[in-house]
């Protein structure tokens, strides 16, 4: 059976659990001592529930068995204490991803996998994406890369990490949401909120779809470790692409503030409210009052859309930006400059009062409202 059919089967099985479970509850409410006819009705549901749970268990076991070979335990030392976390290999030459909190500010890294320990070095640490890249000099297994854009709310996912001082451990849950901000502060790009409980040591764990492909990297825990945030794998891949090309992360910036327009224009409420002086946007001909429709290949319908659109801009590249000016649809080709936060190690989360640290940033007068 193909991986795709396995995925469909597991989702179907999960649905059976919910529906059959509801049927059993209903039957129990009808009578505390079911009669013969009721027993005949509930028995198939109980069997279906058991088979569905077994199917999901086998699917998760299979994903874990394949993924665990490429998931590693990371030890490091920062200025305060020892750091322990999780990482995973993304190429056969020993390159691995982890969270910035694990591999960003520590040193003297040691990687454990396959029953052995290997010294590792940091290639890149990027605080804006919340990720870091380490490397060992050894041939390694790898995890396949998937697409987070194929996920929906309630899509089942699996995380594999090293909680506390325990061996590698699978964790099963669902995507709960796609968040651009948390507690009034904006992420640099949309994060996956996942109903997967995580413990200390699991930062940097891969988040896998039901085909066993990486769709995210666990970067932080929420609410007493009952759930977590994961950065989409595309964000880490963007950083790795920058490193391969330039030897560093090159976050781009064009110098525009965007706020909510009173009325939608061509389906967009993202209005240019400020064009900063001596920036790529100012030199391109874009004007305040233009309605932003598209940045590169990403369409914009509301101000918060610029967070994802701008995260993937690379400094030095020319980006097509499409706007509406009155009744005219115009496209400007803007050569992005280096993001100011890249020069000053900007925060993982940008506060509403500090939005000029975000490329194509939201207006800094107030938190924008979603229409």
XYZ file of N, CA and C in Angstrom, residues 16 69 76 80 97 166 182 187 226 287 305:
33
model
N -13.391 7.290 12.384
C -14.183 6.205 12.944
C -14.169 6.232 14.467
N 15.519 6.790 13.144
C 16.901 6.569 12.711
C 17.614 7.870 12.370
N 24.787 20.469 24.341
C 25.607 21.660 24.143
C 25.788 22.380 25.466
N 25.372 29.578 30.707
C 24.731 29.317 31.993
C 24.745 27.846 32.395
N 18.807 19.936 11.325
C 18.040 21.073 11.840
C 17.762 20.879 13.320
N 15.204 10.723 28.514
C 14.635 9.468 28.030
C 15.023 9.198 26.578
N 0.899 35.710 18.943
C 0.602 35.043 20.203
C 0.742 36.061 21.321
N 4.657 36.724 15.153
C 5.739 35.878 14.684
C 6.291 36.451 13.386
N 1.190 21.287 27.258
C 0.096 20.485 26.699
C 0.027 20.585 25.185
N 3.830 54.084 -3.719
C 3.403 55.260 -2.969
C 2.468 54.883 -1.825
N -1.065 39.311 6.079
C -0.504 38.446 5.038
C 0.923 38.827 4.668
